[in-house]
mmCIF file of C-alpha atoms and ligand atoms in Angstrom:
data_model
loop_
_atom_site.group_PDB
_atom_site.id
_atom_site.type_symbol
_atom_site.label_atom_id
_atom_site.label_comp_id
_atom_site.label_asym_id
_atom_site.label_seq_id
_atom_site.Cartn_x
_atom_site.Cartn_y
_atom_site.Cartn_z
ATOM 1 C CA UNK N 140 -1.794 12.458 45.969
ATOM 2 C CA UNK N 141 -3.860 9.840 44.837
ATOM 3 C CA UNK N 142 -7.476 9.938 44.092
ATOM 4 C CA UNK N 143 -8.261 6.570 45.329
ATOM 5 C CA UNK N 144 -10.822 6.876 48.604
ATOM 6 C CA UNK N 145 -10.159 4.388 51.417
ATOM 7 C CA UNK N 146 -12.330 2.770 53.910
ATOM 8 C CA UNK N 147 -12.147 3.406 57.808
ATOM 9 C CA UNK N 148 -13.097 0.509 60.094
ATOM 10 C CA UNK N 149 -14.107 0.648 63.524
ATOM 11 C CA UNK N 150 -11.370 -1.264 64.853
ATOM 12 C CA UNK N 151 -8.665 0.783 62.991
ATOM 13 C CA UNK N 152 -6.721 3.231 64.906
ATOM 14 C CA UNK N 153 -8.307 5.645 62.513
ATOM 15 C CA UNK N 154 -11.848 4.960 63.026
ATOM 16 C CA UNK N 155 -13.527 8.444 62.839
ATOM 17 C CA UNK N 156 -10.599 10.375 61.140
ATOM 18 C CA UNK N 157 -10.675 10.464 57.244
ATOM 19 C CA UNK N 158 -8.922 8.053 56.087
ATOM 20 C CA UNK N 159 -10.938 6.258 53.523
ATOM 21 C CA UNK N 160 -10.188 2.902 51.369
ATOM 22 C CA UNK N 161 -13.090 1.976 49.146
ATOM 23 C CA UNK N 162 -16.255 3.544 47.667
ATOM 24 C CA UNK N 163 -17.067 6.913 49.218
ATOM 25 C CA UNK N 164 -21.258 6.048 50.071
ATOM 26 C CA UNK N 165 -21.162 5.183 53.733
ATOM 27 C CA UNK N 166 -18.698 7.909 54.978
ATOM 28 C CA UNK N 167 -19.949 10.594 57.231
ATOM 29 C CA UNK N 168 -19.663 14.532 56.101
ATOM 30 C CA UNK N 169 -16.036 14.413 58.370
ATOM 31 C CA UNK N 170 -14.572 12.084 56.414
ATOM 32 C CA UNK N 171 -15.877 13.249 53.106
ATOM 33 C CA UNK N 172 -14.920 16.436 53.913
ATOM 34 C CA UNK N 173 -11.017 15.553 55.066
ATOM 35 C CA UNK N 174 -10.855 13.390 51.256
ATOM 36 C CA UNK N 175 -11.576 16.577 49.499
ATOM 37 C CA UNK N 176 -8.933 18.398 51.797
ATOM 38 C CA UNK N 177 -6.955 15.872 50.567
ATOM 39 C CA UNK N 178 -7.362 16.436 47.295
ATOM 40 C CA UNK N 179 -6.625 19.816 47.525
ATOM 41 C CA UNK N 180 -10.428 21.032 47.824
ATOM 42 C CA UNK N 181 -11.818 23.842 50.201
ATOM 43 C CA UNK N 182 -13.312 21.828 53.086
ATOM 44 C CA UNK N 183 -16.886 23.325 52.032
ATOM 45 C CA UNK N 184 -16.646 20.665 49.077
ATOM 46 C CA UNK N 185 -16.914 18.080 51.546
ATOM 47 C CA UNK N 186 -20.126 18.819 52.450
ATOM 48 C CA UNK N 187 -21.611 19.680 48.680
ATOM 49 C CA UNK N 188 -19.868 16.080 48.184
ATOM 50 C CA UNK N 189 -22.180 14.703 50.980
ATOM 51 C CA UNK N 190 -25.492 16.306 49.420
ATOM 52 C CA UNK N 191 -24.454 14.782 46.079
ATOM 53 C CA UNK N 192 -24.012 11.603 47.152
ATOM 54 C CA UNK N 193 -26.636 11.182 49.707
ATOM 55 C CA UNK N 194 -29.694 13.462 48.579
ATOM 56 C CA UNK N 195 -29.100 13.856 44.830
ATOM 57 C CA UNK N 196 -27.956 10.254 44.593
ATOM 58 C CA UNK N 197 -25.045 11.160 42.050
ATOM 59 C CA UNK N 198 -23.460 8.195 40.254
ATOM 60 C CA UNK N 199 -20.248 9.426 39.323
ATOM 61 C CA UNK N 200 -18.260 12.368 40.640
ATOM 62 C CA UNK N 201 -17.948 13.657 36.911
ATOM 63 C CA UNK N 202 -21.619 14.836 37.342
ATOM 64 C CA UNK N 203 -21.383 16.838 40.269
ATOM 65 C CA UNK N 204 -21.725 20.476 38.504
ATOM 66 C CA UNK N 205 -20.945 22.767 41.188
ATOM 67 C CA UNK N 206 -17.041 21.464 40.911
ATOM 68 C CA UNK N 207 -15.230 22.605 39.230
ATOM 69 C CA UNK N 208 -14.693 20.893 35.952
ATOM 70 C CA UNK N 209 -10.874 20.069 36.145
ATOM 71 C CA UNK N 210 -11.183 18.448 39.765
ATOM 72 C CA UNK N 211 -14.350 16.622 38.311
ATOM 73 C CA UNK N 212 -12.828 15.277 35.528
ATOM 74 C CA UNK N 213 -9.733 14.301 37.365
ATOM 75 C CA UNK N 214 -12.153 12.500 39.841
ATOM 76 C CA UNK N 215 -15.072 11.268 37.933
ATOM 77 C CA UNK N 216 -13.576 7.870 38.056
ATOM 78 C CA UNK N 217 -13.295 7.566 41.551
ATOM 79 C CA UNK N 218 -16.480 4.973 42.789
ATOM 80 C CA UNK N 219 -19.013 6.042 44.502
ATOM 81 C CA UNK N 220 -19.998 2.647 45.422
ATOM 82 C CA UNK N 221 -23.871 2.343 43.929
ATOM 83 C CA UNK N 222 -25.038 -0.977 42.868
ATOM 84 C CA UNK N 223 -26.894 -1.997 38.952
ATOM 85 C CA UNK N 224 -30.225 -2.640 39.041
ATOM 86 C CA UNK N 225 -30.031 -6.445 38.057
ATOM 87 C CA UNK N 226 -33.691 -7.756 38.413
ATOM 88 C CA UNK N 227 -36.993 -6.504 39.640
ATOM 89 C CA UNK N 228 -40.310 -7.918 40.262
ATOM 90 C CA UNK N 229 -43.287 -5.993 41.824
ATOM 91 C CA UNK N 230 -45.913 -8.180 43.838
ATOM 92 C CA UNK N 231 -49.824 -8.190 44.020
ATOM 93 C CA UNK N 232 -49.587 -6.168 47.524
ATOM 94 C CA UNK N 233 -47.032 -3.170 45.828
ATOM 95 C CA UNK N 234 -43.776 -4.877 47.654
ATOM 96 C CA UNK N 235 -41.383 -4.441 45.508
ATOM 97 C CA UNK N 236 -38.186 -6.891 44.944
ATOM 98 C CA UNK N 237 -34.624 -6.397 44.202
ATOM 99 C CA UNK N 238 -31.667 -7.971 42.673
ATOM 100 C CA UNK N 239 -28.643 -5.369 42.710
ATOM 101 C CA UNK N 240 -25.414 -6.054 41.149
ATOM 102 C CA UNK N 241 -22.124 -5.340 43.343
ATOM 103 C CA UNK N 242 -18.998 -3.691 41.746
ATOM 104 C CA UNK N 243 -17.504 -7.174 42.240
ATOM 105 C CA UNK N 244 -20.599 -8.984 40.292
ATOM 106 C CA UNK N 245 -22.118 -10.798 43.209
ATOM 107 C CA UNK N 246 -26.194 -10.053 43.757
ATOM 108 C CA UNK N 247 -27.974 -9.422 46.542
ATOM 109 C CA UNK N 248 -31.712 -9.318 47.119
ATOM 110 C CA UNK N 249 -33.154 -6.129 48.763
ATOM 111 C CA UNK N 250 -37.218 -5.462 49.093
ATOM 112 C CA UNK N 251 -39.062 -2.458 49.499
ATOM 113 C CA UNK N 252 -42.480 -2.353 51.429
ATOM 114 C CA UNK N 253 -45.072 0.430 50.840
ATOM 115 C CA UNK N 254 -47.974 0.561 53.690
ATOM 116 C CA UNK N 255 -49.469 3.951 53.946
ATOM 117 C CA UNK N 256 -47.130 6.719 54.215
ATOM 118 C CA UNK N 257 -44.245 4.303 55.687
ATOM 119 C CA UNK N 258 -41.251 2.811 53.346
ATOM 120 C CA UNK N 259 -40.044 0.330 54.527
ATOM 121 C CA UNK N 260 -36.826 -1.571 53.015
ATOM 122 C CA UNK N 261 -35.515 -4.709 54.174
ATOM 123 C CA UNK N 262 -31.863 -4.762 53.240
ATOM 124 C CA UNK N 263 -29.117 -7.276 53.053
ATOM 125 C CA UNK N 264 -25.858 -7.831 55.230
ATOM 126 C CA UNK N 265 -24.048 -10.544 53.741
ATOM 127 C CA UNK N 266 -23.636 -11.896 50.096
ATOM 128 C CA UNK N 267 -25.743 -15.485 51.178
ATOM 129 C CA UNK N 268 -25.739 -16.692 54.781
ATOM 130 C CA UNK N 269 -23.649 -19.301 56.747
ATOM 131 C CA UNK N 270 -26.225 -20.030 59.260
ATOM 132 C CA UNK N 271 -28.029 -22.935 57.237
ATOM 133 C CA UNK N 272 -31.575 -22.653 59.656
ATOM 134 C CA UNK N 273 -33.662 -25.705 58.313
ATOM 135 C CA UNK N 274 -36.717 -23.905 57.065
ATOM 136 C CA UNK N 275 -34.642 -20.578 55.556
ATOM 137 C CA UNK N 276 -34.271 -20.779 51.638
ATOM 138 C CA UNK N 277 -30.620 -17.999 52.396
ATOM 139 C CA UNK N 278 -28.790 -20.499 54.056
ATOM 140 C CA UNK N 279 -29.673 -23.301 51.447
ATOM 141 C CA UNK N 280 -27.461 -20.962 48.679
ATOM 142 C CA UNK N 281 -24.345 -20.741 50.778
ATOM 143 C CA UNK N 282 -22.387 -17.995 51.762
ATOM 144 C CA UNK N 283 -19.971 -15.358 50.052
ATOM 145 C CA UNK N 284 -19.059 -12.523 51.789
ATOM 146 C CA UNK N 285 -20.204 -9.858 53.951
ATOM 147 C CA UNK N 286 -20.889 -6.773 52.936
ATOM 148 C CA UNK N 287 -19.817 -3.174 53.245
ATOM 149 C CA UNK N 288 -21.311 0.002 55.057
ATOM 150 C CA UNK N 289 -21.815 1.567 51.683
ATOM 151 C CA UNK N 290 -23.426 -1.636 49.978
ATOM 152 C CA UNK N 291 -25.703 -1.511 52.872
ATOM 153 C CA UNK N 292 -26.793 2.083 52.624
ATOM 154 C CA UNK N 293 -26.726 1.598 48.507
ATOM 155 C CA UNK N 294 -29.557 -0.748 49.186
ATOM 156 C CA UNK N 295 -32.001 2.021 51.180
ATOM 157 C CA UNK N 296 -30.868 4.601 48.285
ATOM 158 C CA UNK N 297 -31.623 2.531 45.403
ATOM 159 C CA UNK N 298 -35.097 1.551 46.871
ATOM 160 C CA UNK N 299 -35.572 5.521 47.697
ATOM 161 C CA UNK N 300 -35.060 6.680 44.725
ATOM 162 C CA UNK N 301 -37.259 3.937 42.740
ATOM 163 C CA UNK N 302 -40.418 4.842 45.175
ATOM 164 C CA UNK N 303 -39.468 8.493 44.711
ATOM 165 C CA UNK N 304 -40.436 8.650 48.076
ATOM 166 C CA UNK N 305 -38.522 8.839 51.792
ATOM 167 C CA UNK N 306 -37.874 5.966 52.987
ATOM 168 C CA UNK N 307 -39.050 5.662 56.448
ATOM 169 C CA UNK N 308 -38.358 2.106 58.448
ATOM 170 C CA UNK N 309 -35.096 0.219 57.242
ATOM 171 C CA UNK N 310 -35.024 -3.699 58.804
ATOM 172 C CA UNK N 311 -31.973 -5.588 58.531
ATOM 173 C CA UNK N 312 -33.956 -8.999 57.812
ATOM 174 C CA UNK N 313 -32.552 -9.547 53.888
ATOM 175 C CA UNK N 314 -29.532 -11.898 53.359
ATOM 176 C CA UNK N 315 -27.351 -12.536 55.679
ATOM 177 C CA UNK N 316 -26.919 -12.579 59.938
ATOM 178 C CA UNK N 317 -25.889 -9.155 60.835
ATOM 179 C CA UNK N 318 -24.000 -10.242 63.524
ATOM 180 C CA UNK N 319 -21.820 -11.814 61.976
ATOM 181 C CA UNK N 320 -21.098 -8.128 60.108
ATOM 182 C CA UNK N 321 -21.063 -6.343 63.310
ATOM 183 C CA UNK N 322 -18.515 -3.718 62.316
ATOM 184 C CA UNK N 323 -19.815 -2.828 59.132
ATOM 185 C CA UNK N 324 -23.891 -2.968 60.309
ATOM 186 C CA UNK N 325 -23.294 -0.763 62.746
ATOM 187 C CA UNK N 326 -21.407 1.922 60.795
ATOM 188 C CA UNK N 327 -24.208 1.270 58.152
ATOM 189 C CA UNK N 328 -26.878 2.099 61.025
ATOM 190 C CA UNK N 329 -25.264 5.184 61.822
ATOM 191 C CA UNK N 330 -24.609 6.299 57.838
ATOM 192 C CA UNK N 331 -28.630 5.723 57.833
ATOM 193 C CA UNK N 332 -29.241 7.737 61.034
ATOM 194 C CA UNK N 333 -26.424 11.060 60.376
ATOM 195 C CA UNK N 334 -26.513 10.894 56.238
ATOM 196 C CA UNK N 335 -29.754 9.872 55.217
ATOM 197 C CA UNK N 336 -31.631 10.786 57.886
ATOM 198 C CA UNK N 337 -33.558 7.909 59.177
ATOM 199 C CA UNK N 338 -34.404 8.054 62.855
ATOM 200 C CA UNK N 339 -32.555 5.502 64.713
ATOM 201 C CA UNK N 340 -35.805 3.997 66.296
ATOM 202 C CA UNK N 341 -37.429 3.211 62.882
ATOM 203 C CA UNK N 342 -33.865 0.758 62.366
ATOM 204 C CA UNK N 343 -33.953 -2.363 63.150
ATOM 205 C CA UNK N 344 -31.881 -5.393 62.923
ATOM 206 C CA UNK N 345 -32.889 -9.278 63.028
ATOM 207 C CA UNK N 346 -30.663 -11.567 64.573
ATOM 208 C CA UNK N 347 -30.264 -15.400 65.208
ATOM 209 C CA UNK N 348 -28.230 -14.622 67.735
ATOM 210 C CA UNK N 349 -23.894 -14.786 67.755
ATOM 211 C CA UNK N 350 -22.398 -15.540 71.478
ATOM 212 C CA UNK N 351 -21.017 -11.997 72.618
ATOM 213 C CA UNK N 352 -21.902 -10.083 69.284
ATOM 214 C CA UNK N 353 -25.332 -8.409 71.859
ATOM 215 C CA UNK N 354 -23.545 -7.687 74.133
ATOM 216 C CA UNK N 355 -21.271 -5.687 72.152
ATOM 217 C CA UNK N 356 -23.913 -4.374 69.844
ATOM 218 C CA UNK N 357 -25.229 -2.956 73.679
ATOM 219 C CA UNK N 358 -22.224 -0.734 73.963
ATOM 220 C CA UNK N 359 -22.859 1.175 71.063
ATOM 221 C CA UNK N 360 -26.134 2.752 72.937
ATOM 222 C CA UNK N 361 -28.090 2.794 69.884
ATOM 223 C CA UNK N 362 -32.123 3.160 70.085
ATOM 224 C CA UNK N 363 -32.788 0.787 67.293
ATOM 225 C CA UNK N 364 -34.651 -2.137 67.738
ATOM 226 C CA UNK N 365 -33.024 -5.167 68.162
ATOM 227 C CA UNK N 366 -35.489 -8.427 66.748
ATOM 228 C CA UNK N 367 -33.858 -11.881 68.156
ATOM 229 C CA UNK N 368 -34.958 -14.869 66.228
ATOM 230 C CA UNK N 369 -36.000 -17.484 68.873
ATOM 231 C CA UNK N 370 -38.119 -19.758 67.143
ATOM 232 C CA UNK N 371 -38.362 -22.667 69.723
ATOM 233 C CA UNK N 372 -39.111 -22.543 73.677
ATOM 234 C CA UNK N 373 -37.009 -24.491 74.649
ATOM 235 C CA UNK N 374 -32.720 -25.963 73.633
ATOM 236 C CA UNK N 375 -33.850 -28.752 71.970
ATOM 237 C CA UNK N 376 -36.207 -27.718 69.301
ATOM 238 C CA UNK N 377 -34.355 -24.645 69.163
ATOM 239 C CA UNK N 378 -31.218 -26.147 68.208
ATOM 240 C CA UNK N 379 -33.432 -28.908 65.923
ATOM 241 C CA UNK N 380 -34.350 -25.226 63.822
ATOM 242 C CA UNK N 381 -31.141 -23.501 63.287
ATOM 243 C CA UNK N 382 -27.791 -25.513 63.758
ATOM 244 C CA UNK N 383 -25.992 -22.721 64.984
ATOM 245 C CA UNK N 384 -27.720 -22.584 68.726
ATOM 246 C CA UNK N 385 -26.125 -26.066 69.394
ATOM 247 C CA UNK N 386 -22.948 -23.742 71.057
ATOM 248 C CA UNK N 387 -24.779 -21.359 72.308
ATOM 249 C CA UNK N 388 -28.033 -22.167 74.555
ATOM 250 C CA UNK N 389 -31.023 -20.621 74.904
ATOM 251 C CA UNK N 390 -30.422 -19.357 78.346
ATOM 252 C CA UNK N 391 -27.186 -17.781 77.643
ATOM 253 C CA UNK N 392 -29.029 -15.693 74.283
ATOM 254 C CA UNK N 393 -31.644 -14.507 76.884
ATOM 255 C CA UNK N 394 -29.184 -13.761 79.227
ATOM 256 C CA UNK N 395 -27.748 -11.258 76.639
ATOM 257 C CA UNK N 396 -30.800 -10.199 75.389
ATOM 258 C CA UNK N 397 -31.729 -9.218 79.110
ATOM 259 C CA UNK N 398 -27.820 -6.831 79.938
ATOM 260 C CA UNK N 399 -29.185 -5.156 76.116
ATOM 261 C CA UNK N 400 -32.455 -3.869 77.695
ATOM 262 C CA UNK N 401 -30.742 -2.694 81.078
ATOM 263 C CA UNK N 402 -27.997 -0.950 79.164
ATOM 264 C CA UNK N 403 -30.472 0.387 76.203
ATOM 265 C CA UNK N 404 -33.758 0.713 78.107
ATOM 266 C CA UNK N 405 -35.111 -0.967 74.597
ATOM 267 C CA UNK N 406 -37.098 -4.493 74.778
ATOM 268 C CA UNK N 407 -36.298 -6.785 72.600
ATOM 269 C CA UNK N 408 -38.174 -8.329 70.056
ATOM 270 C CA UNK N 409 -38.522 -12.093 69.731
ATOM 271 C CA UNK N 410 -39.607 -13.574 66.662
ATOM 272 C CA UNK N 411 -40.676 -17.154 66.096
ATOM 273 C CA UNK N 412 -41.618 -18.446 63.114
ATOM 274 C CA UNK N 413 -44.724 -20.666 63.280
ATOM 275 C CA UNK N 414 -44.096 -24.461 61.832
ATOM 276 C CA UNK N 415 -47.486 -26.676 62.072
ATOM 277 C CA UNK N 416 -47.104 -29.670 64.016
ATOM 278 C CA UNK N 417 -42.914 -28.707 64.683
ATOM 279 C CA UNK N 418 -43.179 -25.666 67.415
ATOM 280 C CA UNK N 419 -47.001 -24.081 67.240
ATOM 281 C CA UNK N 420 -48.167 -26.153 69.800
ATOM 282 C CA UNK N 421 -50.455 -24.657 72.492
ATOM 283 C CA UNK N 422 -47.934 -25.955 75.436
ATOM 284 C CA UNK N 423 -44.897 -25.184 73.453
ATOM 285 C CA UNK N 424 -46.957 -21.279 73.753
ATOM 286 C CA UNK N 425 -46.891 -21.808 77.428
ATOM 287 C CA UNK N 426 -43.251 -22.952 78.065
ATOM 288 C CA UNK N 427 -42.375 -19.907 75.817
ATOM 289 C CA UNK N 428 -44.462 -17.619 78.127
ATOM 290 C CA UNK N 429 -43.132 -19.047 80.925
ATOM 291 C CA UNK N 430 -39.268 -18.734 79.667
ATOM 292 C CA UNK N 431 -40.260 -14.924 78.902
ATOM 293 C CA UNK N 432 -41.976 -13.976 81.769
ATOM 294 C CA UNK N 433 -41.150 -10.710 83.514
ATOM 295 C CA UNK N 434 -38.909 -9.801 80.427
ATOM 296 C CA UNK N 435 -39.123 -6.536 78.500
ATOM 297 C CA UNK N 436 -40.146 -8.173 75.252
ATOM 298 C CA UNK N 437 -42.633 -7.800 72.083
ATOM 299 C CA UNK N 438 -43.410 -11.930 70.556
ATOM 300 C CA UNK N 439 -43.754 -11.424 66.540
ATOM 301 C CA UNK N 440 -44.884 -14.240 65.694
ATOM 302 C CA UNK N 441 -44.221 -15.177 61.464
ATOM 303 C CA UNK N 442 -46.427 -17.718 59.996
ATOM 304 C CA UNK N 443 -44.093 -19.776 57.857
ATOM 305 C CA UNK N 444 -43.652 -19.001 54.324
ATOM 306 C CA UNK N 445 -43.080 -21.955 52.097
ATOM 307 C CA UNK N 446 -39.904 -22.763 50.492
ATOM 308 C CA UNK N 447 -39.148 -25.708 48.087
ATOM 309 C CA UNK N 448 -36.542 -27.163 49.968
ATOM 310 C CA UNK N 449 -37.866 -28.664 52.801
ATOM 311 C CA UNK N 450 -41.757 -29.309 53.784
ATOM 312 C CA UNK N 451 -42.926 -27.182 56.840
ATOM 313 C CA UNK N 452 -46.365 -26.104 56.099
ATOM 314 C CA UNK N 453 -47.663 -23.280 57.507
ATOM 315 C CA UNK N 454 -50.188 -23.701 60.664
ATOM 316 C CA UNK N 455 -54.252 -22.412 59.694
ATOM 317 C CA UNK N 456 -55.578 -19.443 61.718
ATOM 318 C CA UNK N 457 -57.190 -21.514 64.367
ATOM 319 C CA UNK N 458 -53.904 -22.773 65.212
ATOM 320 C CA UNK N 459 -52.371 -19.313 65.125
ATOM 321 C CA UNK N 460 -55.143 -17.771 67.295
ATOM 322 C CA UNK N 461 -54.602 -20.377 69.342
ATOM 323 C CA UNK N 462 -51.259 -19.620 70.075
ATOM 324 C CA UNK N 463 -51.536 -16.088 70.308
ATOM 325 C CA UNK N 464 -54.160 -16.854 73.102
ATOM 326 C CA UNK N 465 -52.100 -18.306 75.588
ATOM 327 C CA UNK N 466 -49.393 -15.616 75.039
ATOM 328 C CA UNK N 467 -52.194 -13.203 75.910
ATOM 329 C CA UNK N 468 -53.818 -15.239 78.196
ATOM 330 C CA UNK N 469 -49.858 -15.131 80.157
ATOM 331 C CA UNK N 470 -49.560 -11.075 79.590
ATOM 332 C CA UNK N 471 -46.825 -11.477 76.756
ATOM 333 C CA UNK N 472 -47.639 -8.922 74.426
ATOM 334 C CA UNK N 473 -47.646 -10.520 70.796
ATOM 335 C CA UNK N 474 -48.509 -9.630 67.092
ATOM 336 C CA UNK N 475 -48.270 -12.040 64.201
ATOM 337 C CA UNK N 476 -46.682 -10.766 61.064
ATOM 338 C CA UNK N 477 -48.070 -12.201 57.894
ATOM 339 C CA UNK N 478 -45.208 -11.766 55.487
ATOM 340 C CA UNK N 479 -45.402 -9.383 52.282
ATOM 341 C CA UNK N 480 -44.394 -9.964 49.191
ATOM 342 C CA UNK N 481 -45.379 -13.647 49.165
ATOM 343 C CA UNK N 482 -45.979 -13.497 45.341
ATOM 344 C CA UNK N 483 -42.611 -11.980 44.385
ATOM 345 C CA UNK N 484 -40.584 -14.630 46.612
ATOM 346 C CA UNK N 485 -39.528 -11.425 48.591
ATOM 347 C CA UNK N 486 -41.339 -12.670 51.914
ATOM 348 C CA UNK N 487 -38.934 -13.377 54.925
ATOM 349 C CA UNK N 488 -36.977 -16.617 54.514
ATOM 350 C CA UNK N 489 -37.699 -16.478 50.953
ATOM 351 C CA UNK N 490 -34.693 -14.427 49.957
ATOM 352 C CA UNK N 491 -31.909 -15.972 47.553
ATOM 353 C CA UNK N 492 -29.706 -14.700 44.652
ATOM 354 C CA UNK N 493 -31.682 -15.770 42.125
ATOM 355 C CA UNK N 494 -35.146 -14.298 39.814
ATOM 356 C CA UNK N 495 -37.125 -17.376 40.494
HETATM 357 N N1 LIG U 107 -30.280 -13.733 60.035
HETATM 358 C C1 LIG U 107 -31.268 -12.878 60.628
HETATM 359 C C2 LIG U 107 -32.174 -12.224 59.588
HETATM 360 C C3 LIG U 107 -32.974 -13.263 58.868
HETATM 361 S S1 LIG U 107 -34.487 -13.013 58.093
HETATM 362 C C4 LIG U 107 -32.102 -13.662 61.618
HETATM 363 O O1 LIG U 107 -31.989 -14.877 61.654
HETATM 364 O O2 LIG U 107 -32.832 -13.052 62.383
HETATM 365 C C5 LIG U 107 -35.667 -12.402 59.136
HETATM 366 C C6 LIG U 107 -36.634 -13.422 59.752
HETATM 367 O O3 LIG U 107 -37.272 -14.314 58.808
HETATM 368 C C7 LIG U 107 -35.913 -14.314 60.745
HETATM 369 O O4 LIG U 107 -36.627 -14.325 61.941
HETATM 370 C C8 LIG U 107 -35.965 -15.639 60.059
HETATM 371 O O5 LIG U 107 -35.843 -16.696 60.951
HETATM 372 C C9 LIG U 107 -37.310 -15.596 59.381
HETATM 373 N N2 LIG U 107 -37.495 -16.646 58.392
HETATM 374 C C10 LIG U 107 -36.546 -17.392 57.790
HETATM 375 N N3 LIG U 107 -37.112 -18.286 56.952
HETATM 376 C C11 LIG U 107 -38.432 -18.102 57.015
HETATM 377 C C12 LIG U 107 -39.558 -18.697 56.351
HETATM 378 N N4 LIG U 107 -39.400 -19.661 55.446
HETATM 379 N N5 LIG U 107 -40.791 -18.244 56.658
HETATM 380 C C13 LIG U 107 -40.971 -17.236 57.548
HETATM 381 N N6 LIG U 107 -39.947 -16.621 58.186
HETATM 382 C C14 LIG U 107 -38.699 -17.046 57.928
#
């Protein structure tokens, strides 16, 4: 029997037995515990396996001292599936940013937000991003690959780990559109909810929005929150913003957004980042009142953060308060989130593959 682990998918026929292809970090205590049968092991070592991997944060099987030491020996070579610590820079405000190594060399970017007694991590989904939104500095770096359950939930370990605290809010707002990883997000959501114990209303995932992808995400009856980058009021501007709404309108996103908070019971969150002159307007407020109105919904509203690629500039605080007026003034509840991090490049749209 080999030693090798394999990977279940949630589109294979086994999704939810034990086969495994691939690192074991992402698997549930089930399918650890049928590998170990497997391997000859009593089915108790399945769950030992799973406290190893997911509460000591063991990096090879060889070091896992209650096996025994022939089985470890003969497995220590089998990956676990953590990433290298490649690069990290701490900011003025105590974020803290990450570049991890992946067992195939690429790096991703991963951040980790202290605020009181929360931990929040912002994690990656995709090696790069294919979306190319103007004012983004992902897209600009071009996209590899998406990545894995297990190099999702590395990502809330590693940061763990180097706090030495629980982490307490994961948000999937790093590289990448999740969406576009819906399999593998969603298997990583659950892994963070069953294995490491993260409550599934403190997850939360940031989309641009894929035709279909919310609708699907909707079946899966999760209580996370789901963020929807909107970003305009209206087609035109919207599509001006991020190239990939030009297929998909505006009206057929909120018509999605609106089945996920029947089927749910969860609003939605709508972000829009705030772009002086381009969409912080006081009217463009009101046409994105009106276009919310009587919808289950939370505005976040995200001052732009610069990037050296293109030159947005970020509106003052009269024009923000301005804008947040007339969403009050029209009963949309709104908060504006002034990005951490700034200092470190580790503030939202800020995130490449690079140190600088
Ligand atoms: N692909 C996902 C996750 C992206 S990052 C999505 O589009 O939602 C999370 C948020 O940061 C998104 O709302 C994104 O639009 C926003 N963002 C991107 N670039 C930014 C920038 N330069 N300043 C502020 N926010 C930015």
């Amino acid at each position: 029997m080999s030693a090798t682990p394999l990977v279940s998918q949630v589109n294979s026929p086994n999704f939810g037995k034990s086969e495994l292809i691939g690192p074991l970090l992402g698997a549930s205590v089930v399918e650890l515990t049928a590998w170990v049968q497997e391997q000859g092991q009593p089915a108790y070592r399945g769950k030992q396996l799973h406290d190893w991997i997911y509460d000591k944060g063991v990096r090879s099987l060889g070091d896992i001292s209650v096996f025994p030491k022939s089985w470890r020996e003969k497995v220590a070579d089998v990956p676990i599936g953590r990433s290298s610590l490649h690069y990290r820079a701490v900011a003025p405000d105590d974020t803290v940013k990450y570049l991890l190594k992946l067992a195939d060399g690429e790096i991703i970017e991963t951040v980790g937000i202290p605020s009181h007694k929360r931990l929040t991590v912002c994690v990656s989904t995709q090696v790069g991003c294919p979306m190319a939104c103007d004012f983004c500095a992902t897209g600009k770096g071009g996209y590899k690959r998406n990545l894995s359950r297990g190099e999702i939930v590395d990502q809330v370990l590693t940061v763990q780990e180097d706090f030495q605290q629980r982490v307490s809010n994961v948000v999937f707002m790093g590289l990448g559109e999740p969406l576009l990883n819906t399999e593998n997000v969603i298997l990583a959501l659950k892994a963070l909810n069953e294995d490491v114990g993260i409550g599934q209303r403190s997850l939360t995932i940031s989309t641009v929005g894929i035709r279909d992808r919310i609708h699907q995400l909707a079946q899966h009856h999760l209580q996370i929150t789901l963020a929807v980058s909107l970003h305009a009021p209206n087609q035109a501007l919207r599509e001006q913003l991020i190239p990939s709404a030009k297929p998909y309108p505006i009206e057929d996103l909120l018509n999605e957004c609106r089945e996920y908070v029947e089927i749910t019971g969860r609003r939605v969150t709508f972000e829009y980042i705030l772009l002086a002159g381009v969409n912080d307007l006081p009217e463009q407020a009101l046409e994105l009142s009106k276009r919310l109105r009587g919808f289950q919904s939370h505005v976040n509203l995200i001052p732009y953060n610069p990037i050296e690629e293109v030159d947005y500039k970020r509106p003052n605080r009269d024009r923000i308060q301005a804008f947040v007026n007339v969403l009050q003034q029209q009963n949309i509840t709104v908060s504006v989130r002034y990005s951490r991090g700034l200092e470190a490049d580790a503030a939202c749209g800020q995130l490449r593959t690079s140190k600088r």
